[in-house]
XYZ file of N, CA and C in Angstrom:
585
model
N -2.217 -18.765 -8.989
C -2.098 -17.374 -9.435
C -3.553 -16.294 -8.519
N -4.489 -16.973 -7.667
C -5.543 -16.371 -7.187
C -4.839 -15.831 -5.670
N -3.548 -16.367 -5.335
C -3.133 -15.978 -4.138
C -2.021 -15.395 -4.103
N -1.259 -14.937 -5.839
C -0.779 -14.005 -5.608
C -1.876 -12.375 -6.050
N -2.603 -12.448 -6.609
C -3.261 -11.260 -6.445
C -3.957 -11.420 -5.772
N -4.735 -12.145 -4.398
C -4.401 -11.384 -3.312
C -3.576 -10.842 -2.654
N -2.484 -11.501 -2.670
C -0.930 -10.846 -1.989
C -0.742 -9.822 -2.415
N -0.504 -9.574 -3.475
C -0.346 -8.268 -4.057
C -1.369 -6.569 -3.823
N -2.712 -7.000 -4.281
C -3.644 -6.311 -3.771
C -3.577 -5.773 -2.590
N -3.579 -6.514 -1.610
C -3.340 -6.482 -0.125
C -2.409 -5.148 0.021
N -0.785 -6.173 -0.242
C 0.120 -5.191 -0.178
C -0.109 -3.825 -0.566
N -0.509 -3.595 -1.971
C -0.629 -2.717 -2.642
C -1.529 -1.149 -1.412
N -2.136 -2.043 -0.976
C -3.528 -1.104 -0.376
C -2.632 -0.914 1.018
N -2.103 -1.903 1.616
C -1.264 -1.669 2.721
C -0.255 -0.854 2.898
N 0.598 -0.516 1.736
C 1.835 -0.229 2.063
C 1.618 0.939 1.128
N 0.358 1.684 0.750
C 0.486 3.054 0.110
C -0.199 3.682 1.708
N -1.509 2.871 2.309
C -1.538 3.699 3.145
C -0.108 3.971 4.388
N 0.625 2.766 4.845
C 1.531 2.799 5.303
C 2.516 3.979 4.989
N 3.102 4.188 3.619
C 3.867 5.611 3.237
C 3.363 6.793 3.062
N 2.431 6.630 2.721
C 2.053 8.599 2.186
C 0.345 8.393 3.158
N -0.285 7.673 3.959
C -1.025 8.483 4.995
C -0.447 8.026 6.393
N -0.411 7.063 6.979
C 0.032 6.695 8.584
C 0.512 5.359 8.530
N 1.952 5.485 9.413
C 2.810 4.688 9.229
C 2.303 3.454 10.343
N 2.039 2.366 9.758
C 1.696 0.735 10.153
C 2.719 0.189 10.865
N 1.795 -0.128 12.496
C 2.863 -1.200 13.495
C 2.853 -2.429 12.676
N 4.055 -3.298 13.477
C 3.767 -4.833 12.564
C 2.455 -5.313 12.862
N 2.644 -5.175 14.068
C 0.921 -5.690 15.064
C -0.733 -5.603 13.717
N -0.260 -4.862 13.691
C -1.607 -3.795 12.311
C -1.697 -4.165 10.833
N -0.223 -4.699 10.376
C 0.375 -5.447 8.946
C -0.262 -6.502 9.199
N 0.274 -7.536 9.893
C -0.067 -8.638 10.093
C -1.793 -9.249 10.529
N -1.700 -7.936 11.101
C -3.489 -7.980 10.955
C -4.329 -7.773 10.063
N -4.120 -7.066 9.057
C -4.376 -6.720 7.452
C -4.933 -8.263 7.164
N -3.598 -8.510 6.857
C -3.798 -9.883 5.877
C -4.564 -11.094 6.831
N -4.211 -11.357 8.078
C -4.890 -12.179 8.362
C -6.604 -11.850 8.827
N -6.863 -10.291 8.812
C -8.202 -9.814 8.592
C -9.185 -10.668 6.967
N -7.809 -10.438 6.070
C -8.035 -10.394 4.576
C -8.761 -12.283 4.334
N -7.920 -12.896 5.002
C -8.660 -14.233 5.117
C -9.451 -14.732 4.599
N -10.805 -14.789 5.238
C -11.854 -14.985 4.623
C -12.369 -15.170 3.660
N -12.545 -13.441 2.977
C -12.470 -13.110 2.150
C -11.822 -13.478 0.758
N -10.616 -13.839 0.576
C -9.729 -14.400 -0.150
C -9.918 -16.302 -0.249
N -10.479 -16.879 0.947
C -10.865 -17.974 0.792
C -12.515 -18.084 -0.783
N -13.127 -16.821 -0.259
C -14.014 -16.709 -0.839
C -14.053 -16.351 -2.134
N -12.377 -16.211 -2.316
C -12.622 -15.876 -4.304
C -11.264 -16.738 -4.362
N -10.859 -18.094 -3.567
C -10.246 -18.902 -4.352
C -9.079 -19.444 -3.768
N -8.533 -17.983 -3.299
C -7.044 -17.393 -2.698
C -7.074 -18.618 -1.423
N -6.867 -20.093 -1.486
C -6.969 -20.637 -0.556
C -4.956 -20.314 0.640
N -3.913 -20.192 -0.131
C -2.544 -20.281 0.566
C -2.080 -18.770 0.162
N -3.059 -17.682 1.008
C -2.977 -16.409 0.555
C -2.108 -16.164 1.825
N -0.988 -15.283 1.848
C -0.523 -14.779 3.176
C -1.412 -14.460 4.181
N -1.101 -14.755 5.001
C -1.718 -13.827 6.473
C -1.318 -13.491 7.683
N 0.423 -13.555 7.334
C 1.303 -12.420 7.694
C 1.765 -12.011 6.894
N 2.205 -10.889 7.297
C 3.606 -9.622 6.407
C 5.286 -10.944 5.936
N 4.991 -11.778 7.212
C 6.532 -12.750 7.273
C 6.062 -13.786 5.161
N 4.561 -14.066 5.711
C 4.297 -14.960 4.403
C 4.370 -14.147 3.589
N 3.968 -12.742 3.198
C 3.759 -12.014 2.048
C 5.368 -11.921 1.529
N 6.518 -11.743 2.635
C 7.973 -12.001 1.934
C 8.297 -12.758 1.526
N 7.971 -13.774 2.429
C 8.211 -15.438 1.860
C 7.601 -15.602 -0.095
N 6.418 -15.624 -0.220
C 5.674 -15.555 -1.695
C 6.795 -14.179 -2.622
N 6.497 -13.257 -1.781
C 7.940 -12.307 -2.900
C 9.365 -13.135 -2.662
N 9.965 -13.501 -2.694
C 10.814 -14.202 -2.760
C 10.597 -15.166 -3.277
N 9.599 -16.354 -3.324
C 9.535 -17.543 -3.976
C 9.083 -17.344 -5.704
N 8.469 -15.666 -5.738
C 7.738 -15.031 -6.895
C 9.401 -14.904 -7.788
N 10.323 -13.953 -6.984
C 11.096 -13.387 -7.365
C 12.026 -13.973 -8.910
N 12.496 -14.996 -8.764
C 12.825 -15.437 -10.318
C 11.668 -15.723 -11.169
N 10.759 -15.911 -10.918
C 9.571 -15.975 -12.062
C 9.051 -14.962 -12.918
N 8.857 -13.856 -11.926
C 8.818 -12.612 -12.861
C 9.039 -11.780 -13.834
N 8.677 -11.468 -14.591
C 9.834 -11.035 -16.179
C 9.261 -9.342 -16.509
N 9.586 -8.849 -16.813
C 9.176 -7.595 -17.600
C 8.496 -7.721 -18.638
N 7.966 -6.801 -18.789
C 6.850 -7.319 -19.811
C 6.170 -5.764 -20.585
N 6.367 -5.577 -21.810
C 5.975 -4.035 -22.537
C 4.518 -3.833 -21.909
N 3.593 -4.755 -22.030
C 2.279 -4.563 -20.995
C 2.238 -3.315 -20.495
N 3.456 -3.892 -19.373
C 3.199 -2.948 -17.578
C 3.296 -1.392 -18.521
N 4.001 -1.510 -19.357
C 4.670 0.324 -19.753
C 3.453 0.875 -20.533
N 3.335 -0.196 -21.169
C 2.041 0.046 -21.955
C 0.694 0.894 -21.074
N 0.173 -0.094 -20.120
C -0.523 0.287 -19.071
C -0.453 1.728 -18.491
N 0.605 1.669 -17.908
C 1.027 3.176 -17.237
C 1.490 3.969 -18.659
N 1.573 3.989 -19.782
C 1.190 5.303 -20.687
C -0.196 5.737 -20.770
N -0.924 4.417 -21.027
C -2.370 4.658 -20.786
C -2.995 5.298 -20.075
N -2.975 5.158 -18.615
C -3.601 5.877 -17.287
C -2.690 7.221 -16.760
N -1.418 7.388 -17.759
C -1.318 8.607 -17.988
C -2.215 9.826 -18.914
N -2.274 9.000 -19.663
C -3.329 9.638 -20.725
C -4.389 9.931 -20.608
N -5.342 8.946 -19.827
C -6.596 8.753 -19.567
C -7.576 10.071 -18.303
N -8.176 10.758 -18.675
C -8.714 11.718 -18.104
C -9.240 11.219 -16.843
N -8.314 10.625 -16.014
C -9.354 9.822 -14.552
C -10.000 10.931 -13.255
N -9.307 12.230 -13.582
C -9.473 13.215 -12.587
C -10.185 14.223 -13.271
N -11.282 14.818 -12.990
C -11.780 16.129 -13.289
C -11.268 17.134 -13.347
N -11.376 17.439 -15.354
C -10.672 18.911 -15.408
C -9.583 19.627 -15.138
N -9.378 20.316 -14.096
C -8.579 21.262 -13.729
C -7.633 20.166 -13.187
N -7.894 19.213 -12.376
C -7.470 18.200 -11.560
C -6.503 17.429 -12.472
N -6.712 17.196 -13.503
C -6.524 16.047 -14.667
C -4.204 16.360 -13.736
N -4.117 17.440 -14.517
C -2.263 16.866 -14.485
C -1.572 16.095 -12.896
N -3.004 16.722 -12.123
C -2.466 16.082 -11.219
C -2.696 14.292 -10.632
N -2.764 13.999 -12.138
C -3.093 12.176 -11.895
C -1.747 12.099 -11.768
N -1.042 12.269 -12.743
C 1.079 11.908 -12.669
C 1.201 11.369 -11.432
N 1.327 12.532 -10.450
C 1.686 12.361 -8.959
C 1.198 10.776 -8.863
N -0.358 10.520 -8.244
C -0.734 10.056 -8.550
C -0.407 8.314 -8.495
N -0.605 8.067 -9.872
C 0.311 7.416 -10.219
C 1.622 7.017 -9.891
N 2.569 8.295 -10.386
C 4.118 7.464 -9.404
C 4.068 7.352 -8.547
N 3.517 7.723 -6.786
C 3.080 7.203 -6.175
C 2.940 5.058 -5.657
N 1.942 4.965 -6.882
C 1.983 3.774 -6.990
C 2.580 2.806 -7.187
N 3.618 3.524 -8.465
C 4.814 3.029 -8.970
C 6.177 3.224 -7.632
N 6.083 3.582 -7.104
C 7.233 4.360 -6.420
C 6.928 2.959 -5.151
N 5.839 2.471 -4.451
C 6.048 1.744 -3.497
C 6.653 -0.305 -3.300
N 6.373 -0.134 -4.987
C 6.504 -1.577 -5.299
C 8.474 -1.425 -4.990
N 8.726 -2.944 -4.597
C 9.708 -3.007 -4.083
C 10.787 -3.087 -4.937
N 11.628 -2.350 -4.543
C 13.113 -1.685 -5.315
C 13.049 -3.137 -6.957
N 13.493 -4.411 -6.197
C 13.920 -4.957 -7.193
C 12.531 -5.044 -7.994
N 11.306 -4.898 -8.152
C 10.600 -5.063 -9.221
C 10.331 -4.193 -9.801
N 10.701 -3.188 -9.390
C 11.126 -1.278 -10.265
C 12.120 -1.906 -11.105
N 13.265 -2.517 -10.726
C 14.582 -2.651 -11.709
C 13.882 -3.582 -12.512
N 13.885 -4.858 -12.362
C 13.439 -5.564 -12.828
C 12.078 -4.894 -14.238
N 11.416 -3.956 -14.264
C 10.035 -4.004 -14.761
C 10.680 -2.708 -15.343
N 12.234 -2.301 -15.492
C 12.415 -0.637 -15.710
C 11.779 0.582 -15.812
N 11.592 0.424 -14.494
C 10.601 2.171 -13.676
C 11.331 2.706 -12.802
N 12.186 3.240 -13.694
C 13.389 4.451 -13.450
C 12.995 5.326 -12.515
N 13.604 6.203 -12.722
C 13.674 8.114 -12.290
C 12.406 8.748 -12.737
N 12.075 8.039 -13.924
C 10.370 8.548 -14.387
C 9.573 8.637 -13.443
N 9.612 7.101 -12.633
C 8.636 6.701 -12.294
C 9.066 7.597 -10.351
N 9.321 7.674 -10.138
C 10.000 8.641 -8.543
C 9.362 10.070 -8.396
N 8.943 9.728 -7.497
C 7.941 11.223 -7.055
C 8.980 12.018 -6.263
N 8.818 13.358 -6.673
C 9.423 14.901 -6.593
C 9.176 14.825 -5.445
N 9.562 15.781 -4.595
C 9.645 16.195 -2.877
C 8.023 16.628 -3.304
N 8.358 18.043 -3.547
C 6.843 18.539 -3.929
C 5.508 17.473 -3.681
N 5.322 16.385 -5.358
C 5.053 15.756 -5.868
C 4.518 14.584 -4.088
N 5.757 14.137 -3.966
C 5.541 13.450 -2.681
C 4.565 14.181 -1.787
N 4.703 15.449 -1.519
C 3.999 16.196 -0.380
C 2.386 16.501 -0.143
N 2.254 16.292 -1.685
C 1.147 16.591 -2.319
C 0.468 14.862 -2.273
N 1.184 14.033 -2.264
C -0.191 12.925 -2.148
C 0.226 12.835 -0.882
N 1.070 13.246 -0.051
C 0.732 12.646 1.511
C -0.326 13.756 2.089
N -0.550 14.517 1.538
C -1.424 15.583 2.066
C -2.892 15.332 1.733
N -2.733 14.894 0.084
C -4.235 14.654 -0.307
C -4.806 13.491 0.380
N -3.773 12.469 0.470
C -4.543 10.937 1.424
C -4.803 11.227 3.273
N -3.773 12.319 3.133
C -4.513 12.613 4.984
C -5.586 13.405 4.919
N -5.853 14.082 3.842
C -7.402 15.279 3.762
C -8.034 13.457 3.541
N -8.061 12.694 2.605
C -9.072 12.199 2.183
C -9.163 11.006 3.440
N -8.393 10.869 4.035
C -8.445 9.653 5.221
C -9.593 10.581 6.298
N -9.122 11.768 6.404
C -10.590 12.037 7.033
C -11.840 12.199 6.583
N -12.635 12.334 5.702
C -13.531 12.607 5.235
C -14.815 10.957 5.863
N -15.548 11.397 6.401
C -16.428 10.476 6.750
C -17.687 10.016 5.717
N -17.978 9.020 5.062
C -18.746 9.415 3.650
C -19.861 8.240 4.412
N -21.082 8.867 4.897
C -22.186 8.520 5.308
C -22.723 6.668 4.591
N -22.221 6.925 3.072
C -22.825 5.025 2.990
C -21.445 4.579 2.223
N -20.341 5.069 3.354
C -18.685 3.641 3.256
C -19.299 2.709 4.290
N -19.021 1.323 4.412
C -19.191 0.916 5.043
C -18.462 0.538 6.523
N -17.617 1.138 6.236
C -17.445 1.589 8.181
C -18.338 2.302 8.527
N -19.039 3.757 8.039
C -19.412 4.096 8.755
C -20.483 3.060 9.486
N -21.619 2.505 8.118
C -22.826 1.794 8.233
C -22.326 0.793 9.350
N -21.247 -0.221 9.469
C -20.569 -0.819 10.492
C -21.152 -0.183 11.890
N -20.050 0.830 12.073
C -20.312 1.530 12.838
C -21.811 1.974 13.297
N -22.731 2.401 12.977
C -24.488 2.559 12.695
C -24.895 1.610 13.759
N -24.924 0.528 13.323
C -24.892 -1.131 13.203
C -24.925 -1.456 14.423
N -23.801 -1.083 14.987
C -23.078 -1.257 16.188
C -23.505 0.061 17.074
N -24.168 1.244 16.867
C -24.498 2.023 17.911
C -23.167 2.590 18.540
N -22.050 2.892 17.638
C -20.782 3.652 18.219
C -21.413 4.906 16.772
N -20.501 5.978 17.481
C -20.249 7.565 16.753
C -19.890 7.027 15.124
N -20.351 7.302 14.390
C -19.890 7.222 12.233
C -18.631 7.205 12.799
N -18.085 8.443 13.386
C -16.447 8.486 12.973
C -15.750 7.316 13.881
N -16.239 6.181 14.555
C -15.590 5.319 15.235
C -14.459 5.185 14.866
N -14.392 4.574 13.558
C -13.313 3.665 13.018
C -12.452 4.757 12.122
N -12.808 5.443 12.122
C -11.849 6.803 11.722
C -10.633 7.487 13.020
N -10.801 7.352 13.601
C -10.080 7.098 15.202
C -9.132 6.634 15.362
N -7.628 7.434 15.468
C -6.332 6.585 15.680
C -6.206 5.844 16.847
N -6.174 4.870 17.200
C -5.636 3.939 18.358
C -4.442 4.413 18.352
N -4.012 4.280 20.077
C -2.582 4.224 20.113
C -2.524 2.711 19.993
N -1.024 2.155 19.974
C -0.360 0.888 19.784
C -0.337 0.767 21.414
N -0.655 -0.486 21.014
C -0.002 -0.889 22.912
C 1.145 -1.283 22.942
N 2.090 -0.845 24.200
C 2.974 -0.471 24.634
C 3.773 -1.171 23.789
N 4.332 -2.544 23.713
C 5.047 -3.419 23.619
C 5.474 -2.698 22.398
N 4.388 -2.874 21.428
C 4.452 -2.014 20.057
C 5.147 -0.449 19.621
N 4.773 0.234 20.714
C 5.171 1.045 20.283
C 7.399 1.868 20.176
N 8.073 0.622 20.938
C 9.099 0.646 21.191
C 9.847 -0.104 20.928
N 10.192 0.148 19.790
C 11.498 -0.837 19.234
C 10.694 -2.470 18.534
N 9.516 -2.860 18.588
C 9.192 -3.995 18.312
C 8.053 -3.880 16.833
N 7.875 -2.099 16.388
C 7.551 -2.405 15.177
C 7.737 -2.674 13.743
N 7.457 -2.284 12.845
C 7.475 -2.671 11.849
C 8.774 -1.926 11.264
N 9.014 -1.411 11.723
C 9.802 0.037 10.526
C 11.391 -0.626 10.586
N 12.079 -1.621 11.323
C 12.952 -1.963 11.244
C 12.724 -3.248 10.268
N 12.197 -4.167 10.092
C 11.796 -4.542 9.090
C 11.710 -4.445 7.530
N 11.259 -3.669 7.847
C 10.778 -2.122 6.697
C 12.173 -2.199 5.955
N 12.724 -1.730 7.022
C 14.735 -0.732 6.432
C 14.857 -1.991 6.249
N 15.190 -3.548 6.362
C 15.881 -4.330 6.301
C 15.840 -4.842 4.714
N 14.144 -4.869 4.510
C 13.731 -5.483 3.218
C 13.962 -4.358 2.297
N 13.995 -3.094 2.137
C 14.096 -2.225 1.831
C 15.638 -1.560 1.516
N 16.493 -1.876 2.996
C 17.634 -1.449 2.430
C 18.468 -2.789 1.535
N 18.217 -3.857 1.533
C 18.583 -4.743 0.283
C 17.939 -4.491 -0.575
N 17.287 -4.100 -0.895
C 16.199 -3.592 -2.816
C 17.500 -1.966 -3.002
N 18.389 -1.453 -2.169
C 19.264 -0.434 -2.634
C 18.151 0.823 -2.199
N 17.369 0.339 -1.167
C 16.732 1.967 -0.363
C 17.985 2.611 0.364
N 17.833 3.512 1.110
C 18.114 4.074 2.258
C 17.649 4.047 2.702
N 17.952 3.468 4.088
C 17.506 3.147 5.690
C 16.225 4.627 6.287
N 17.324 5.934 5.896
C 16.738 6.681 6.501
C 15.072 6.840 5.799
N 15.006 6.288 4.496
C 13.603 7.106 4.213
C 12.593 6.188 4.080
N 12.364 4.482 5.403
C 11.779 4.154 5.718
C 11.898 4.515 7.499
N 10.773 4.232 8.060
C 9.682 5.023 7.169
C 9.641 7.089 6.684
N 8.437 6.834 6.117
C 9.092 8.121 5.231
C 8.715 9.337 6.297
């Protein structure tokens, strides 16, 4: 169970970033899982995926074991109703919730009966992407990333800079083709991936 929790949490953060902020290359996605390994071990997730391929193998292994539960819909309803965002921003809470549901693999959404009601409208997708892009550029002095930069004598925004992918990863050998095959098998059109 700990391996599944670690895998799905990592997938959620990585996929949200990939879809709504900046497309990640294959080597970046694999690096995320590999770099999470020490923390996973500390939490007891000794067999958590260490690569994208291992993640999809785990998804395939769990496919027959996952079942729909009314608790999922109850949780989503609570998240729709509870005011997480302040005041006038509360109506914007729903697009963020829909964005979280939308990154789930198609077969998971189908099994949990998360239909079109949980699909972003074009204006909502644009709003989520714009908000995510703005948030990614905010350098918080108290964040672990900034504190790490300070300890190493680097500029505070060093880790916020986009780095160009190695040449062999830029052309044809990135993760988009693999994503497209996965998403296509789940019923999505390839042209949607990457967004």
